[in-house]
PDB file of C-alpha atoms in Angstrom:
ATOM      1  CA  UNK A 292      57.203 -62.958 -51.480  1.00 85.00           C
ATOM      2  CA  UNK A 293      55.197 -60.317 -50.005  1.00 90.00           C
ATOM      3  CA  UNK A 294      51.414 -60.334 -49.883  1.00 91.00           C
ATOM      4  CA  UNK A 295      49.282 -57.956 -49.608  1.00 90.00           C
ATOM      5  CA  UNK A 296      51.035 -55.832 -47.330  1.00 92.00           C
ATOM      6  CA  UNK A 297      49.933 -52.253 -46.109  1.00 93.00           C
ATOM      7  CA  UNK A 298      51.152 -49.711 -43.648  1.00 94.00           C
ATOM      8  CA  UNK A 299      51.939 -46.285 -43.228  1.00 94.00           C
ATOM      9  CA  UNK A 300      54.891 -44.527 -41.723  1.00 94.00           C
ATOM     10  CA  UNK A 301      55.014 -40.664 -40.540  1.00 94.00           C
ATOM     11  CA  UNK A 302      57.312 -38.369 -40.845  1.00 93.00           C
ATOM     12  CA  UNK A 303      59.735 -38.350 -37.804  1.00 94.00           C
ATOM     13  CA  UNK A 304      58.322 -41.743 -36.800  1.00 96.00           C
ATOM     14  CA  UNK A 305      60.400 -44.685 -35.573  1.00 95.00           C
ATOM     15  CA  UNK A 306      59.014 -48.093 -36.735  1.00 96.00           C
ATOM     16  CA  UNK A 307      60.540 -51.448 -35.973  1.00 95.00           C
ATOM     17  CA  UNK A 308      59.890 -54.367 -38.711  1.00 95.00           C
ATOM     18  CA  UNK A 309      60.701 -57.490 -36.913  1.00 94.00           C
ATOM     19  CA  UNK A 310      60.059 -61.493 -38.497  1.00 92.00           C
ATOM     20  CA  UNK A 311      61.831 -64.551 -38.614  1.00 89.00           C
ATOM     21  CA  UNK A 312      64.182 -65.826 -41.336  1.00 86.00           C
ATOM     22  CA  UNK A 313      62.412 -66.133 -44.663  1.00 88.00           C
ATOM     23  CA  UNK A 314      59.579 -63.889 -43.409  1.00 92.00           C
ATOM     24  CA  UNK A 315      59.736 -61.217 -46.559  1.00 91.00           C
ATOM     25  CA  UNK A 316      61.766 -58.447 -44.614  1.00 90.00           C
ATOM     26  CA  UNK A 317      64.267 -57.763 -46.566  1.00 86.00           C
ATOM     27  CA  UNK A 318      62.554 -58.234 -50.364  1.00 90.00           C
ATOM     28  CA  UNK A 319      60.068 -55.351 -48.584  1.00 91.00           C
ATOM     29  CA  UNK A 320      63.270 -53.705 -48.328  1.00 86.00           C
ATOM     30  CA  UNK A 321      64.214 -53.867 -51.701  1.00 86.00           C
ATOM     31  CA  UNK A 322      60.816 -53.078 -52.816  1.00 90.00           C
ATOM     32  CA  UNK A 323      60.393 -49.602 -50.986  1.00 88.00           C
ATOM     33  CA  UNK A 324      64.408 -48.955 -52.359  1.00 84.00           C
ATOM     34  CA  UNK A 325      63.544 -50.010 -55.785  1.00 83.00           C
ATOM     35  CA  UNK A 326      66.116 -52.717 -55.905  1.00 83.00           C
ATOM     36  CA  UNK A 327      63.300 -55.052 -56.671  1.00 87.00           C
ATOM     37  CA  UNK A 328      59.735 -53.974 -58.709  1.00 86.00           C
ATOM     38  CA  UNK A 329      56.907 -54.703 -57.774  1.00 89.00           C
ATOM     39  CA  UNK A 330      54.296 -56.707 -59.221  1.00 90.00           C
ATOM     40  CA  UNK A 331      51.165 -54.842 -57.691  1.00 92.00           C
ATOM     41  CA  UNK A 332      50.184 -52.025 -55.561  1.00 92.00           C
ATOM     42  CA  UNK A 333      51.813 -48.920 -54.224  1.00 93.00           C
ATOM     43  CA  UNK A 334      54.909 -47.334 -52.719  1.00 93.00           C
ATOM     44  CA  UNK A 335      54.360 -43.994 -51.830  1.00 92.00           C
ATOM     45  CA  UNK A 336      56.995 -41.918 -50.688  1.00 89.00           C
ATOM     46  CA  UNK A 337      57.137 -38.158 -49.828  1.00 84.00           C
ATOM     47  CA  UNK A 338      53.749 -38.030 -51.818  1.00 87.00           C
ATOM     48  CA  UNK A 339      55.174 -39.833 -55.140  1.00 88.00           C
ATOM     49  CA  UNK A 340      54.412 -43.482 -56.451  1.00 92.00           C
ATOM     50  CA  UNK A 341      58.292 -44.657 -56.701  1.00 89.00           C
ATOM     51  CA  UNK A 342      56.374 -47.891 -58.963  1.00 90.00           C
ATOM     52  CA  UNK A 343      56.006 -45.137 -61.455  1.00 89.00           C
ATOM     53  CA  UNK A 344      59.193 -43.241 -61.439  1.00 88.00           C
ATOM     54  CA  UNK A 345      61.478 -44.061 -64.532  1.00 86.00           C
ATOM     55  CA  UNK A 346      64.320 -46.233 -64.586  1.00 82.00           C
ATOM     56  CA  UNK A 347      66.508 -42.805 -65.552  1.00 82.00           C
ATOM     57  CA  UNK A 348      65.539 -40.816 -62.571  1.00 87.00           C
ATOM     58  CA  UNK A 349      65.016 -43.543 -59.928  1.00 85.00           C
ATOM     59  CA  UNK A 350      68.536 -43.248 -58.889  1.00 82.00           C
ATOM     60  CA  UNK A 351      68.118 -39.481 -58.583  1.00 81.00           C
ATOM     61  CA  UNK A 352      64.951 -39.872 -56.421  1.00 84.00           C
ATOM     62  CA  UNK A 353      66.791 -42.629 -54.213  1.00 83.00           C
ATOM     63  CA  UNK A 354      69.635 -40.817 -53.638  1.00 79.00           C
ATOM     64  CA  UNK A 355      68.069 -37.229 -52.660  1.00 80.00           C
ATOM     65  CA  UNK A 356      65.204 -38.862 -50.528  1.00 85.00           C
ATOM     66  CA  UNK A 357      66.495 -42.447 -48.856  1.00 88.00           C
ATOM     67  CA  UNK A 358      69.091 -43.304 -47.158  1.00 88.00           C
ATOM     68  CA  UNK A 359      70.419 -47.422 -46.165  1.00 87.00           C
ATOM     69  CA  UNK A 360      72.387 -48.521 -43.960  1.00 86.00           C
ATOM     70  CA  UNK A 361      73.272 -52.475 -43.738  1.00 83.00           C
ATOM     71  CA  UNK A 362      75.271 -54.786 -41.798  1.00 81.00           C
ATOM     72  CA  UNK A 363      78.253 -54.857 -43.535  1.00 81.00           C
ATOM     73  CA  UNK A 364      78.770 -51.539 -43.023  1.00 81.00           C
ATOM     74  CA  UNK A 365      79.515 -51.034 -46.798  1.00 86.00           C
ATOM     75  CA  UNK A 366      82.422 -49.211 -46.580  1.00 92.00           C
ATOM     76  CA  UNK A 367      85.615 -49.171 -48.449  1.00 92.00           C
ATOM     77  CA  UNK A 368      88.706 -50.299 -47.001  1.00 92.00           C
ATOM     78  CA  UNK A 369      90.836 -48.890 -49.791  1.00 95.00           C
ATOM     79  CA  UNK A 370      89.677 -45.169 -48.274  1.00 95.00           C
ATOM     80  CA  UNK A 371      89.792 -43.863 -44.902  1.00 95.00           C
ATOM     81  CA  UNK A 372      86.333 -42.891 -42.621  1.00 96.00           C
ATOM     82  CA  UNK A 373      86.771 -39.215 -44.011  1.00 95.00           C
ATOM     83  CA  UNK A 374      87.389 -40.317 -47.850  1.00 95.00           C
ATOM     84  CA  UNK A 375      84.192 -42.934 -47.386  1.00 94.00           C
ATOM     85  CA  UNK A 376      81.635 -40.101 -46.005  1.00 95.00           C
ATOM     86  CA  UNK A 377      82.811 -37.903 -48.210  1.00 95.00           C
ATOM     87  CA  UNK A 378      82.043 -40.707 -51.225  1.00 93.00           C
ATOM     88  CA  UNK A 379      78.462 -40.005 -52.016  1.00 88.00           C
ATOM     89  CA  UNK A 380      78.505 -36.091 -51.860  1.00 90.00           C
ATOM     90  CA  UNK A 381      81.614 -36.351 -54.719  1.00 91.00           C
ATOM     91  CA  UNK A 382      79.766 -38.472 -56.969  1.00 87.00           C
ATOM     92  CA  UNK A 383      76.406 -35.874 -56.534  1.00 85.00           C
ATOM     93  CA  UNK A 384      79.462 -33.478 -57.303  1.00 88.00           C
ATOM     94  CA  UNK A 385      78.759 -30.960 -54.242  1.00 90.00           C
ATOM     95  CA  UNK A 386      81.348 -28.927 -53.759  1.00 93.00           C
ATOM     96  CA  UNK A 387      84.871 -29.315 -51.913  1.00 92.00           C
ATOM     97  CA  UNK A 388      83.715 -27.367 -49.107  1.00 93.00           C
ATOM     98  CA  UNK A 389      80.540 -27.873 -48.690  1.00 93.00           C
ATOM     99  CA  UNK A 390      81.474 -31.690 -48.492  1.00 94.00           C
ATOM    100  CA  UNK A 391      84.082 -31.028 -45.694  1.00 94.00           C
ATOM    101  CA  UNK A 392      81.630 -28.941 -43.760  1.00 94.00           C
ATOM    102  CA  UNK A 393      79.089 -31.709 -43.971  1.00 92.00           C
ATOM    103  CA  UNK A 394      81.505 -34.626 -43.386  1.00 94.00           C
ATOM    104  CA  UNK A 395      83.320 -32.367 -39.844  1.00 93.00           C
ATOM    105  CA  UNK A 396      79.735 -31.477 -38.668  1.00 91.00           C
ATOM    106  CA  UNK A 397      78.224 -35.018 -38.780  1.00 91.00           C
ATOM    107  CA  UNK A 398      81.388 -36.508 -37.573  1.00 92.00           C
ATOM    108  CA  UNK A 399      81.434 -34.289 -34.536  1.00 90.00           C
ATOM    109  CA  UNK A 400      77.533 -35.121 -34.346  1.00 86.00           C
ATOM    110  CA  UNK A 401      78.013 -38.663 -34.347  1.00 87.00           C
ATOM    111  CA  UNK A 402      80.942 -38.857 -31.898  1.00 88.00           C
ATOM    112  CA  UNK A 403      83.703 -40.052 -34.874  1.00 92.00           C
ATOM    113  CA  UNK A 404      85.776 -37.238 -35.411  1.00 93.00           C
ATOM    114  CA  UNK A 405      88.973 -38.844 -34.623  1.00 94.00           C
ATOM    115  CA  UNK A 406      88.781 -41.727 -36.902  1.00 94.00           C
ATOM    116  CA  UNK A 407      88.450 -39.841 -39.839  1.00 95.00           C
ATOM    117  CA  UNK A 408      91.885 -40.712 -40.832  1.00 95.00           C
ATOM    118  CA  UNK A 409      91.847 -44.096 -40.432  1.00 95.00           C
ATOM    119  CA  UNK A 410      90.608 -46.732 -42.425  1.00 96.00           C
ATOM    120  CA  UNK A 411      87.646 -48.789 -41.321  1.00 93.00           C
ATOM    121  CA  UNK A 412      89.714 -52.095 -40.627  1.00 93.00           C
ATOM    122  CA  UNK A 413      91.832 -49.608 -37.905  1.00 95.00           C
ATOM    123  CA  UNK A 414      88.733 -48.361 -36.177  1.00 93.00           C
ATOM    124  CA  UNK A 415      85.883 -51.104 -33.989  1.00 91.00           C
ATOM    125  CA  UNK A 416      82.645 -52.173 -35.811  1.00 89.00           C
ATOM    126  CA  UNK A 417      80.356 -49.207 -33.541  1.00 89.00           C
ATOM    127  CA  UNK A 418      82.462 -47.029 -35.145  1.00 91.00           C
ATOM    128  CA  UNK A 419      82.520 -48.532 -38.588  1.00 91.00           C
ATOM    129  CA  UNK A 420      78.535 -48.530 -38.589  1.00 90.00           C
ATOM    130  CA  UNK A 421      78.834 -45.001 -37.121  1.00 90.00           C
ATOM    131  CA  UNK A 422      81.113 -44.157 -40.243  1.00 93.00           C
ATOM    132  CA  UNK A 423      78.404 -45.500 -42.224  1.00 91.00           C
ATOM    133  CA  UNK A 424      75.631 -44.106 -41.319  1.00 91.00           C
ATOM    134  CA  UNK A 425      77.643 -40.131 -41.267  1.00 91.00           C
ATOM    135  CA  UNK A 426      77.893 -41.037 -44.903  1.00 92.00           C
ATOM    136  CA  UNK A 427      74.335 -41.261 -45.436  1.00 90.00           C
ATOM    137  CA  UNK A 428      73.333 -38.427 -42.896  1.00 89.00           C
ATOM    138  CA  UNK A 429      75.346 -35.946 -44.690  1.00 90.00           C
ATOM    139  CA  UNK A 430      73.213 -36.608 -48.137  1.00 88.00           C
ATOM    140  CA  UNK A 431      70.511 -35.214 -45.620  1.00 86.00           C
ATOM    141  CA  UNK A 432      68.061 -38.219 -46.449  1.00 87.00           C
ATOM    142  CA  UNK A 433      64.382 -37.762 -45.267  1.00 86.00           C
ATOM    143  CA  UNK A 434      64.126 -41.600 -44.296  1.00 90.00           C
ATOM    144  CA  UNK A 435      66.673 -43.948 -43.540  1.00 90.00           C
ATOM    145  CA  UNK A 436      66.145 -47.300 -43.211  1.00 90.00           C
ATOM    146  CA  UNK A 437      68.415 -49.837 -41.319  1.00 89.00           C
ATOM    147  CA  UNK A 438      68.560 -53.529 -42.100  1.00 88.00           C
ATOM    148  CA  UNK A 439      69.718 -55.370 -39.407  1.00 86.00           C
ATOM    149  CA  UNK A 440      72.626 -52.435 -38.908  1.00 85.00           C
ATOM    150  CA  UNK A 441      73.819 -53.847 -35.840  1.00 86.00           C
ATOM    151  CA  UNK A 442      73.744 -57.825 -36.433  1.00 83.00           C
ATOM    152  CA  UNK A 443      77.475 -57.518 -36.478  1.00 81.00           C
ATOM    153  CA  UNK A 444      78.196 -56.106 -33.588  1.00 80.00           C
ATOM    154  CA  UNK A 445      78.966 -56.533 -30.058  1.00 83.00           C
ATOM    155  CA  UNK A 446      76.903 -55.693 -27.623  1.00 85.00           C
ATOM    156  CA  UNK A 447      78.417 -53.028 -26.912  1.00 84.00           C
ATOM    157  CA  UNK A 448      78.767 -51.861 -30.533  1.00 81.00           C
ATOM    158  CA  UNK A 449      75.302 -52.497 -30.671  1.00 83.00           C
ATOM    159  CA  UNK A 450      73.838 -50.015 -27.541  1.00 85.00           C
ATOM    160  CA  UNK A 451      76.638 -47.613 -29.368  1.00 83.00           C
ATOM    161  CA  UNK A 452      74.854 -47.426 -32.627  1.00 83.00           C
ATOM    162  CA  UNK A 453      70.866 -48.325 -31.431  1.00 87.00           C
ATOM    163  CA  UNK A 454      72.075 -44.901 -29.209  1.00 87.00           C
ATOM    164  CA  UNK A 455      73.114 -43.068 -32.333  1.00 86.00           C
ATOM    165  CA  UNK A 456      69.915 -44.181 -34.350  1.00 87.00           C
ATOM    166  CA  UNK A 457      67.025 -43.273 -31.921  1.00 89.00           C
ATOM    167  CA  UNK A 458      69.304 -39.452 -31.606  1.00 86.00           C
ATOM    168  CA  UNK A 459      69.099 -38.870 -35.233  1.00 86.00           C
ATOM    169  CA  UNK A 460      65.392 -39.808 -35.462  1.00 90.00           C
ATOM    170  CA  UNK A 461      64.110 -37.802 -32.181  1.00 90.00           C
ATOM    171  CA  UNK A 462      66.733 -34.570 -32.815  1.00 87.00           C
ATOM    172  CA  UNK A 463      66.223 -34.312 -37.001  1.00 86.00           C
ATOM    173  CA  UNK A 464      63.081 -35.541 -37.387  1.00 90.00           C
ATOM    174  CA  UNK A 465      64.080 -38.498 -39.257  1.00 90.00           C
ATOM    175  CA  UNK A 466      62.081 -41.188 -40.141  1.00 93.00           C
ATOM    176  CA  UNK A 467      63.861 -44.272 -39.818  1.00 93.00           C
ATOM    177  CA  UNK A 468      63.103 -47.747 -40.504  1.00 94.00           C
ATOM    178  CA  UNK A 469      64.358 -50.574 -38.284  1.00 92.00           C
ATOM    179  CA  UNK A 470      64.752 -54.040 -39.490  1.00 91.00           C
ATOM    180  CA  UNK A 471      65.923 -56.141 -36.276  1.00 88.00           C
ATOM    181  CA  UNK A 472      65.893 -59.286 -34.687  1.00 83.00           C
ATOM    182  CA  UNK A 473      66.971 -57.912 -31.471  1.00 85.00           C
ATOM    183  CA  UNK A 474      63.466 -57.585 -29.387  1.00 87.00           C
ATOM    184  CA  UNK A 475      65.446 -55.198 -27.161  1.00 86.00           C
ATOM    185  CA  UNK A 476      66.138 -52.392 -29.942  1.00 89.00           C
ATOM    186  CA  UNK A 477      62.329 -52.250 -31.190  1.00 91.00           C
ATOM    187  CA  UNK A 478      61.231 -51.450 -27.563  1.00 91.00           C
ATOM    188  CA  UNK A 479      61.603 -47.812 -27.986  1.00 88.00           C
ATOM    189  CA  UNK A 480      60.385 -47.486 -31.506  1.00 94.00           C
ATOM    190  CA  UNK A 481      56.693 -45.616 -32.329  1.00 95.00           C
ATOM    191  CA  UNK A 482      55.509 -48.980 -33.526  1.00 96.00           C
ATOM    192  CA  UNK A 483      56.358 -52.157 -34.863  1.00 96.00           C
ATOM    193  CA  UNK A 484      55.463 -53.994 -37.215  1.00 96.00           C
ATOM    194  CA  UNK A 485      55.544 -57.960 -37.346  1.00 95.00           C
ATOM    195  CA  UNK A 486      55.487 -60.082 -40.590  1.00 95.00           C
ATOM    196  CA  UNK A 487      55.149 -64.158 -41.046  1.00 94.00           C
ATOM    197  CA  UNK A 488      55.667 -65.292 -44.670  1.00 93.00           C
ATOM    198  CA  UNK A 489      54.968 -62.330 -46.467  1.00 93.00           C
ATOM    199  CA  UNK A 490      51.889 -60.844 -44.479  1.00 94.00           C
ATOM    200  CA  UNK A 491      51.982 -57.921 -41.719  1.00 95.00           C
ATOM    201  CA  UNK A 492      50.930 -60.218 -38.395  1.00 95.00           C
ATOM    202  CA  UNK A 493      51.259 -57.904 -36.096  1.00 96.00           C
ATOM    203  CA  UNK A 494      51.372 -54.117 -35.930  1.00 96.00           C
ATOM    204  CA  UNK A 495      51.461 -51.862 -32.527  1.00 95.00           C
ATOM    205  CA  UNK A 496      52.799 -49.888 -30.250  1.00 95.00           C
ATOM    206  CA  UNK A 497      55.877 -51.999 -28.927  1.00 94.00           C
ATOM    207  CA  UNK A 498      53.666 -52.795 -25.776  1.00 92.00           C
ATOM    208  CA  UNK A 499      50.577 -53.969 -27.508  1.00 94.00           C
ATOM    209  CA  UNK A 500      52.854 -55.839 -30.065  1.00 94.00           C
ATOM    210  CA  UNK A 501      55.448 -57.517 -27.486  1.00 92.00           C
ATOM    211  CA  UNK A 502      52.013 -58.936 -24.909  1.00 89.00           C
ATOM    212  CA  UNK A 503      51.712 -61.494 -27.784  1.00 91.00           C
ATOM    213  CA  UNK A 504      53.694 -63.851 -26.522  1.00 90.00           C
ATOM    214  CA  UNK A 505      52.169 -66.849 -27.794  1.00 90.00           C
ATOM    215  CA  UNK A 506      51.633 -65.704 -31.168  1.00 93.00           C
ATOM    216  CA  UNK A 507      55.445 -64.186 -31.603  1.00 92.00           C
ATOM    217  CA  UNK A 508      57.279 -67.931 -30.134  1.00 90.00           C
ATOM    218  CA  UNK A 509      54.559 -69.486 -32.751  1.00 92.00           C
ATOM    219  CA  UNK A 510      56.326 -67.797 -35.679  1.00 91.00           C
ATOM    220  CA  UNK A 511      59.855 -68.359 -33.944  1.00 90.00           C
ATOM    221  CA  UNK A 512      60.483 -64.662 -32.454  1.00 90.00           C
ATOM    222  CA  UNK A 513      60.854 -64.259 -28.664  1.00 87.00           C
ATOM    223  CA  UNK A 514      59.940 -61.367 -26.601  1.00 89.00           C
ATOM    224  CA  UNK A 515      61.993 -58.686 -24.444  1.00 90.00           C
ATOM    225  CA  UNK A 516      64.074 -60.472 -21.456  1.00 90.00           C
ATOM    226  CA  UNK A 517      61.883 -57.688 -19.016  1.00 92.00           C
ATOM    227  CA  UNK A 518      58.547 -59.202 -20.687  1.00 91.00           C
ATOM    228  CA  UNK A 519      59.704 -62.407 -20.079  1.00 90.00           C
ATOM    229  CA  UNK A 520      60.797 -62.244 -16.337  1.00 92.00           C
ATOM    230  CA  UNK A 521      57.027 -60.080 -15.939  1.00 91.00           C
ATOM    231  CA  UNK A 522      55.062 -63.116 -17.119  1.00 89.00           C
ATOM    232  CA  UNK A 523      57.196 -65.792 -15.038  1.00 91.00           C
ATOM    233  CA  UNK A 524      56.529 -64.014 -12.140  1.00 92.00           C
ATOM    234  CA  UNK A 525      52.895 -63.604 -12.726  1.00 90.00           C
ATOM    235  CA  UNK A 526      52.862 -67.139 -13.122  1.00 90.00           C
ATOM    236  CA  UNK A 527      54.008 -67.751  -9.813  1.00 92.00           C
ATOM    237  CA  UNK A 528      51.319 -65.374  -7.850  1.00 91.00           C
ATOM    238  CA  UNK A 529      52.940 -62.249  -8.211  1.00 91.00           C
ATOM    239  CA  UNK A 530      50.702 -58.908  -8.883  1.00 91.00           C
ATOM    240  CA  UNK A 531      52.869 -57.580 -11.210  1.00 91.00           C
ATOM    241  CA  UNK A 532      52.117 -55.766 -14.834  1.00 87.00           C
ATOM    242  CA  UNK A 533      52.657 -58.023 -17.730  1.00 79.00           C
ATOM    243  CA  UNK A 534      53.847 -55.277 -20.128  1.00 84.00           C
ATOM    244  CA  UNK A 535      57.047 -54.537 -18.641  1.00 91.00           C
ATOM    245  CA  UNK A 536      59.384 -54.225 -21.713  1.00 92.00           C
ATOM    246  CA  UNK A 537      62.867 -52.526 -20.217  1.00 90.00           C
ATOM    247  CA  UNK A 538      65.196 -52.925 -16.559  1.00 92.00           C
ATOM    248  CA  UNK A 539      64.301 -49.507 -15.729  1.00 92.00           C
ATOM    249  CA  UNK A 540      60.451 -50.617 -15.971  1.00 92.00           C
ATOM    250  CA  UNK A 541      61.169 -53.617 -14.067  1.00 94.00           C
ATOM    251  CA  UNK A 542      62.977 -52.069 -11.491  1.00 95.00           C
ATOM    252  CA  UNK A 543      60.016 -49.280 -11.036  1.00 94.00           C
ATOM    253  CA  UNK A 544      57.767 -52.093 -10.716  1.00 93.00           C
ATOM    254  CA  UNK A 545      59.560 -54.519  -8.144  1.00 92.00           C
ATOM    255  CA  UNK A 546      59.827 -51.389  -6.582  1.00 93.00           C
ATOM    256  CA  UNK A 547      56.479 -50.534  -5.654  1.00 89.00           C
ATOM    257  CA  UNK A 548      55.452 -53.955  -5.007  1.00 86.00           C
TER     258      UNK A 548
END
């Protein structure tokens, strides 16, 4: 399912992990959350080998060092946005203030503080996913990882939450994981990463990964709508860069030409 595979992440770093359907994203999810074992190799997290952890204290070590946020939002519609933050830091049995101090300060943060009495089928998906990931910020996770978080949404709800993620990384110091299939949300990651039937293709800065056209529409993935319009126009005679990945870089560039 996943072969061979190697990388490293940083602390505070943003990576993207980007492959078609059926390319072994998600079971390298479950592997680095423990939801699946592995059969070889490694997973090294905050200096510890989570392969070698023990089924009694894996839960601990997930809980206190990784945070996940998915699609479908995970929330319970049977409590309202403040009762499903809150959910996590009851069952770690912090205490009653503490939790509403955390749940207030990373509602204000995060721009939801006056949904936090309704219930997630009153309130948009943006702010569902918002709701969502405050529950998992106020654990106070060193790594989150996203799968496909905004896949759901609008595209509005969408730039509302991509805002929200890149924040949290660049302000805390997060280090956050991005599973996508939205070209346009891995442009202003650290690096990406690409994989094709278990194996790591492709791994870059989002410029050096995203000027392999050929190879990413091979495997079924397509490129930023910017890198796209670059390399049309090249085609047709114009001097223009061909690693133009966002408007605003396309705009500079038409620009000056």
């Amino acid at each position: 399912a996943i072969d061979n595979i190697s990388f490293t992440v940083n602390e505070g770093e943003f990576v993207a992990i980007m492959g078609a359907s059926g390319s072994g994203k998600t079971t390298l999810l479950n592997c680095i959350s423990t939801i699946d074992t592995v059969t070889a190799g490694k997973i090294i997290i905050n200096n510890k080998d989570i392969t070698e952890i023990k089924d009694r204290d894996i839960a601990s070590f997930r809980r206190n060092n990784l945070g996940f946020v998915f699609q479908d939002f995970n929330l319970l519609d049977t409590l309202n946005c403040y009762e499903n933050i809150a959910l996590a830091l009851t069952i770690s049995r912090v205490n009653h203030k503490e939790i509403d101090n955390r749940v207030k300060k990373v509602a204000n943060k995060l721009g939801i503080l006056e949904v936090l009495n309704k219930y997630p089928y009153e309130v948009s998906g943006g702010q569902k996913q918002r709701v969502a990931i405050a529950g998992i910020i106020a654990m106070k996770p060193k790594c989150i990882i996203f799968d496909e978080a905004t896949a759901m949404l609008d595209p509005s709800g969408r730039k509302e939450v991509m805002k929200t993620i890149k924040r949290l990384n660049k302000e805390e110091n997060i280090t956050t994981l991005h599973i996508t299939h939205f070209m346009e949300e891995a442009v202003d990651a650290d690096r990406v990463i690409v994989m094709e039937k278990g194996k790591k293709l492709l791994e870059g800065t989002p410029k050096e990964v995203f000027s392999k056209i050929d190879t990413l529409k091979n495997i079924g993935l397509d490129v930023p709508c910017m890198t796209e319009l670059s390399n049309l126009l090249k085609s047709e005679g114009l001097d223009i860069r061909d690693d133009i990945l966002t408007v605003d870089e396309m705009v500079m560039e038409l620009c000056q030409l």
